[in-house]
Tab-separated table of C-alpha atoms in Angstrom:
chain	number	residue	atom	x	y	z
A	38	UNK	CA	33.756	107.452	71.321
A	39	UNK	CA	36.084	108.831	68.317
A	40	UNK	CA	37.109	111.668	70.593
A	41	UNK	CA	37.995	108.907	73.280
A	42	UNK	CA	39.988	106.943	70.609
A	43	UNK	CA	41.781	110.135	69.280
A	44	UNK	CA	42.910	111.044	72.785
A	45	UNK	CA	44.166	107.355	73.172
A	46	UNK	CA	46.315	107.884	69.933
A	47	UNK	CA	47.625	111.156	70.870
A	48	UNK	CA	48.495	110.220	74.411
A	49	UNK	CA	50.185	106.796	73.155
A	50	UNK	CA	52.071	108.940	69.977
A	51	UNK	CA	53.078	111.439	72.277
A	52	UNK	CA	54.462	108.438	74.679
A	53	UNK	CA	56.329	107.034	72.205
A	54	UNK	CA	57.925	110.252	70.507
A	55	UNK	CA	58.854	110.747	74.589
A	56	UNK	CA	60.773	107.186	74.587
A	57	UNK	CA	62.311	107.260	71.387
A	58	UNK	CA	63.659	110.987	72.455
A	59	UNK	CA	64.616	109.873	76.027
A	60	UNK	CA	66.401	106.642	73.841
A	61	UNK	CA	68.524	108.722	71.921
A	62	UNK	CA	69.677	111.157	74.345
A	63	UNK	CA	70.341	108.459	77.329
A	64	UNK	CA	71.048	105.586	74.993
A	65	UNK	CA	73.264	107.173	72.176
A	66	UNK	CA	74.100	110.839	72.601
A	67	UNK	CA	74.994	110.443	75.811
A	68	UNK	CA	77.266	107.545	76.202
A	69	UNK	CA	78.668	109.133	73.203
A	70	UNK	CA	80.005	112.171	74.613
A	71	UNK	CA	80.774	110.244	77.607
A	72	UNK	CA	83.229	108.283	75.757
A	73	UNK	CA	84.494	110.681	73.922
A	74	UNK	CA	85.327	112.934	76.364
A	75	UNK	CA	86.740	109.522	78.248
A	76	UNK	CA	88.841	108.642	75.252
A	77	UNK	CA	90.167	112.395	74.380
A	78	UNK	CA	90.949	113.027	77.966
A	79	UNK	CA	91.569	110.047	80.128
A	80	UNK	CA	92.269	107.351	77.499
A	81	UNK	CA	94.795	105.227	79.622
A	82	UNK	CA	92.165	104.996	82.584
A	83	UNK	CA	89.264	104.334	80.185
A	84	UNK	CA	91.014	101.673	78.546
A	85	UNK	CA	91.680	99.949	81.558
A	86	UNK	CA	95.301	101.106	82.321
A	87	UNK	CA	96.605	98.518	80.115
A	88	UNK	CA	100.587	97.956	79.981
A	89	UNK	CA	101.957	96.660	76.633
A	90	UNK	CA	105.640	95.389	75.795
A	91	UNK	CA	106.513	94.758	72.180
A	92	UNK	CA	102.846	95.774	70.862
A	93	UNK	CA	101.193	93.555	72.973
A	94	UNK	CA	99.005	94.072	75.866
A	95	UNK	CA	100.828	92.260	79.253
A	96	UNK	CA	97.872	93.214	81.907
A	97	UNK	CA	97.062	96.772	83.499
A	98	UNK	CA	98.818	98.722	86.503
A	99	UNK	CA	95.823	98.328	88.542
A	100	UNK	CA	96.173	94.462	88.673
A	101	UNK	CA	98.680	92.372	90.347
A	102	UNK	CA	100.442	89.345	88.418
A	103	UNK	CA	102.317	86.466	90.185
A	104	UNK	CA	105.820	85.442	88.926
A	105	UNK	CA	105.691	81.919	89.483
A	106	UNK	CA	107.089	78.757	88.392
A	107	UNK	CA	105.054	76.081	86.443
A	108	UNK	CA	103.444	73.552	89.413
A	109	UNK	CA	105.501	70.092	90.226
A	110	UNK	CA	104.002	67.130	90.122
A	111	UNK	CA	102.332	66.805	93.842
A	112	UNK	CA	102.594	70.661	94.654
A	113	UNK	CA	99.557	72.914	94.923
A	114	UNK	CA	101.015	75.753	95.569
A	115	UNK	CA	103.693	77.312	93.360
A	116	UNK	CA	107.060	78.435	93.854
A	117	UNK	CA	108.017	81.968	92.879
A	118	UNK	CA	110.067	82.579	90.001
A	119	UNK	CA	113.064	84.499	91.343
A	120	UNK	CA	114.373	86.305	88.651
A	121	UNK	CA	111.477	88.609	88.652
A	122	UNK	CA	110.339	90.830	91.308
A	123	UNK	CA	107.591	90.002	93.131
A	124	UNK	CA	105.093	91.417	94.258
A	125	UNK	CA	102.611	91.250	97.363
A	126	UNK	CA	101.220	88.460	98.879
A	127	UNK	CA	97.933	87.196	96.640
A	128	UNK	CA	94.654	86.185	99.020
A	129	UNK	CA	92.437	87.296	96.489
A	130	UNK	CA	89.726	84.787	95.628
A	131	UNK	CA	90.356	84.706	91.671
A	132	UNK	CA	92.096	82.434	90.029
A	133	UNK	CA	95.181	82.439	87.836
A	134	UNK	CA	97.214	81.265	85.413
A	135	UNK	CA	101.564	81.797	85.402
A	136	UNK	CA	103.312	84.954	84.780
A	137	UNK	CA	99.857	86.161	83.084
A	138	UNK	CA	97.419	88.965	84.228
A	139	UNK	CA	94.609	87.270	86.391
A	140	UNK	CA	91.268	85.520	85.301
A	141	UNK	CA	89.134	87.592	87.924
A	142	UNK	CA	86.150	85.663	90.018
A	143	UNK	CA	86.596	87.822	93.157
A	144	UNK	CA	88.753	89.066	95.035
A	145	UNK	CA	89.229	89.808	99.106
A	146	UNK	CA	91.121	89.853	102.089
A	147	UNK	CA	91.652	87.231	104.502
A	148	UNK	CA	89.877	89.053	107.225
A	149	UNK	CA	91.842	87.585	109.919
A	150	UNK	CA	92.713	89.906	113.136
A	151	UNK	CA	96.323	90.655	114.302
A	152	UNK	CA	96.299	87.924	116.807
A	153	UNK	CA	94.657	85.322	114.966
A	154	UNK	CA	97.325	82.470	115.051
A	155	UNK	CA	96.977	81.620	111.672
A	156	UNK	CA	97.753	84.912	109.960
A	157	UNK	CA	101.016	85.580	112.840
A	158	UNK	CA	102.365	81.757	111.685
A	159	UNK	CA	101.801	82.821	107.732
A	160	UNK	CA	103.055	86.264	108.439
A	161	UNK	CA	106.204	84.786	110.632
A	162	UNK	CA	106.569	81.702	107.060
A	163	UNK	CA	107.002	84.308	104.709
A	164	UNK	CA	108.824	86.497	106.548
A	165	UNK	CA	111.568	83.883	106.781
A	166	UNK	CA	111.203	82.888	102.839
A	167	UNK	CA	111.921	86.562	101.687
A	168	UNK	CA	114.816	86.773	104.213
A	169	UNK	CA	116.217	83.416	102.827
A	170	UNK	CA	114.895	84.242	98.849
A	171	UNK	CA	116.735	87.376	98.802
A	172	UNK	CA	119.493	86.833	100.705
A	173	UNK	CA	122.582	86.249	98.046
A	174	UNK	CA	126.321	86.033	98.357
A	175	UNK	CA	127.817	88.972	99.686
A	176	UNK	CA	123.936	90.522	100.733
A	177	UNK	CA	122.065	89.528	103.358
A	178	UNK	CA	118.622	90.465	104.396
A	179	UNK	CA	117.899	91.270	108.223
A	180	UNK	CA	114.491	90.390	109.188
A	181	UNK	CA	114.354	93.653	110.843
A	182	UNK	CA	114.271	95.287	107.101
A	183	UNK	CA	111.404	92.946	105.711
A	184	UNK	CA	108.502	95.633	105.011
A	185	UNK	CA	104.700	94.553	105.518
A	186	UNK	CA	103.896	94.456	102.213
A	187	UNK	CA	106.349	91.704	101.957
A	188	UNK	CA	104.588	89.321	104.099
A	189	UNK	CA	100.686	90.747	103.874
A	190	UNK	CA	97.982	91.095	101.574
A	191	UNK	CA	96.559	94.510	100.716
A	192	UNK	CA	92.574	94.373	101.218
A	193	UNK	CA	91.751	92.782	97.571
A	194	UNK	CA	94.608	90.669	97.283
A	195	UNK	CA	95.405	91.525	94.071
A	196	UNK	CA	97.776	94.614	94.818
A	197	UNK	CA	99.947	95.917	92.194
A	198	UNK	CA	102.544	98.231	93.731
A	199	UNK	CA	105.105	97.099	96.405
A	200	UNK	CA	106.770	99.584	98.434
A	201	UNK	CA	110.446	100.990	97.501
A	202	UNK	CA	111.913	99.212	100.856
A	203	UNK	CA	110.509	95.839	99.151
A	204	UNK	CA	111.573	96.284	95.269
A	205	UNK	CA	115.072	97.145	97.265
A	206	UNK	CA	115.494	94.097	98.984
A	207	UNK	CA	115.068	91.820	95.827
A	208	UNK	CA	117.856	93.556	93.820
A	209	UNK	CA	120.828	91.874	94.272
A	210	UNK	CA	118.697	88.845	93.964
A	211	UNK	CA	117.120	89.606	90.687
A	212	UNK	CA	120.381	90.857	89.533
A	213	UNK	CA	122.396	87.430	90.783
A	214	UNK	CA	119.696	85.563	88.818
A	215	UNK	CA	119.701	87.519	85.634
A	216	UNK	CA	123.514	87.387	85.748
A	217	UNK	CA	123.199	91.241	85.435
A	218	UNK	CA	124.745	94.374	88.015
A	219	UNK	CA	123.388	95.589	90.704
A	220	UNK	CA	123.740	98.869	89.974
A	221	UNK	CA	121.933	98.458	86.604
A	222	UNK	CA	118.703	96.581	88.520
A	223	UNK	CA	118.886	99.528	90.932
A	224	UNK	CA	118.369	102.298	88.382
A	225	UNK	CA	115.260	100.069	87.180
A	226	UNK	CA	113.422	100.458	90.506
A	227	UNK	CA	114.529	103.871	90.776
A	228	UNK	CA	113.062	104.990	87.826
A	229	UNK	CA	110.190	102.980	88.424
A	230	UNK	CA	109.553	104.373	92.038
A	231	UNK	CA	106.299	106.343	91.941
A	232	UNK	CA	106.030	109.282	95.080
A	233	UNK	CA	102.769	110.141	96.930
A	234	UNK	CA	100.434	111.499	94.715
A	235	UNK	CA	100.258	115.239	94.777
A	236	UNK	CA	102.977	114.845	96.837
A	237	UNK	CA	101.045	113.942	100.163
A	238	UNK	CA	98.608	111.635	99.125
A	239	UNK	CA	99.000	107.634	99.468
A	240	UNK	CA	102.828	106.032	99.742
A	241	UNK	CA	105.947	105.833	97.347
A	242	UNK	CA	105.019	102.680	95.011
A	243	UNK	CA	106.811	100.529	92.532
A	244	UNK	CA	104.073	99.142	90.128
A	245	UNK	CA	105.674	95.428	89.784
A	246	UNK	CA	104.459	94.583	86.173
A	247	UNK	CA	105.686	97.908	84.883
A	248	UNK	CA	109.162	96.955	86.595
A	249	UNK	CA	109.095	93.213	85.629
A	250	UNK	CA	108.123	94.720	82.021
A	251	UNK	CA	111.191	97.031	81.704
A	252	UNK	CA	113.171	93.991	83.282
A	253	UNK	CA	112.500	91.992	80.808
A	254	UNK	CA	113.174	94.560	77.907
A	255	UNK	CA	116.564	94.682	79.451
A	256	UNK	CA	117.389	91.412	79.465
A	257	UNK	CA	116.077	90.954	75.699
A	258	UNK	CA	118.853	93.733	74.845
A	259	UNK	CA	121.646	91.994	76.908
């Protein structure tokens, strides 16, 4: 009977010297190294990406923001805010607030097809409001140059990057509205233009917060 007992103790001491070893290494020592590794080596990514202007933290570059004006009385959906860029169509499923980074519940694509008659009127709808937002005296916008990014979704909805053809478009807009030249709101999205990544991976990009950040830093030095 005492041997019986004694085995019990050893088997449940050696158990528990098992656990609180197995704790440490998976519980502490590990997530340790992981992070600092994380933070020595990929500290932008690990901190979520995060863009900042004047010491503050505006949202990340892997999130779209809308650029919108405050609601009307009787509206439900919100008019852009042309003086900034904007950026891609927003289907996601979160909610938001104005010009701030998103409060995320989900996020998704419409999941219509290309035929669906609802998506081809939406698609036709905003094709014709970019033509007429960004058409200003003296530049005109063809619907022939309007780029699908411009009128579609990506597949979350909450895309942050709009193609060069699209941040091109809205220049002499932005620039009309910000009483600023064009020239000057063309070197912004040039220097803002991403390429592929290794050079053949993905598509040119223009992250839209980063752009609308460095806009906006302009205009506080004008």
């Amino acid at each position: 009977m005492n041997n019986s007992v004694t085995n019990t103790v050893r088997l449940l001491w050696a158990g528990l010297r098992a656990l609180l070893v197995l704790t440490l290494v998976t519980g502490v020592i590990y997530p340790l190294v992981v992070t600092g590794i994380a933070q020595g080596l990929f500290s932008d990514q690990a901190n979520g990406s995060e863009i900042t202007s004047d010491g503050k933290v505006v949202g990340s570059s892997l999130i779209g923001q809308s650029y919108n004006l405050p609601l009307k009385k009787g509206q439900e959906t919100p008019e852009p805010d042309l003086k900034w860029f904007q950026g891609r169509p927003q289907n996601g499923l979160g909610t938001n607030s104005v010009n701030t980074r998103y409060s995320l519940i989900l996020s998704g694509a419409t999941n219509r097809s290309a035929d669906n008659k609802d998506l081809v009127d939406w698609v036709t709808a905003a094709k014709a409001a970019v033509v007429k937002d960004n058409s200003v005296n003296g530049y005109t916008v063809k619907p022939s140059e309007v780029p699908a990014d411009a009128v579609t979704s990506s597949g979350s909805g909450l895309d942050p990057d709009i193609s060069p053809q699209y941040a091109d478009i809205q220049v002499h807009r932005v620039a009309e509205r910000n009483g600023l030249p064009v020239d000057r709101v063309e070197k912004l999205v040039d220097d803002h233009t991403e390429g592929r990544t290794l050079g053949f991976m993905g598509e040119p990009r223009v992250n839209v917060l980063e752009l609308n950040t460095a806009l906006r830093e302009l205009l506080a030095k004008s």
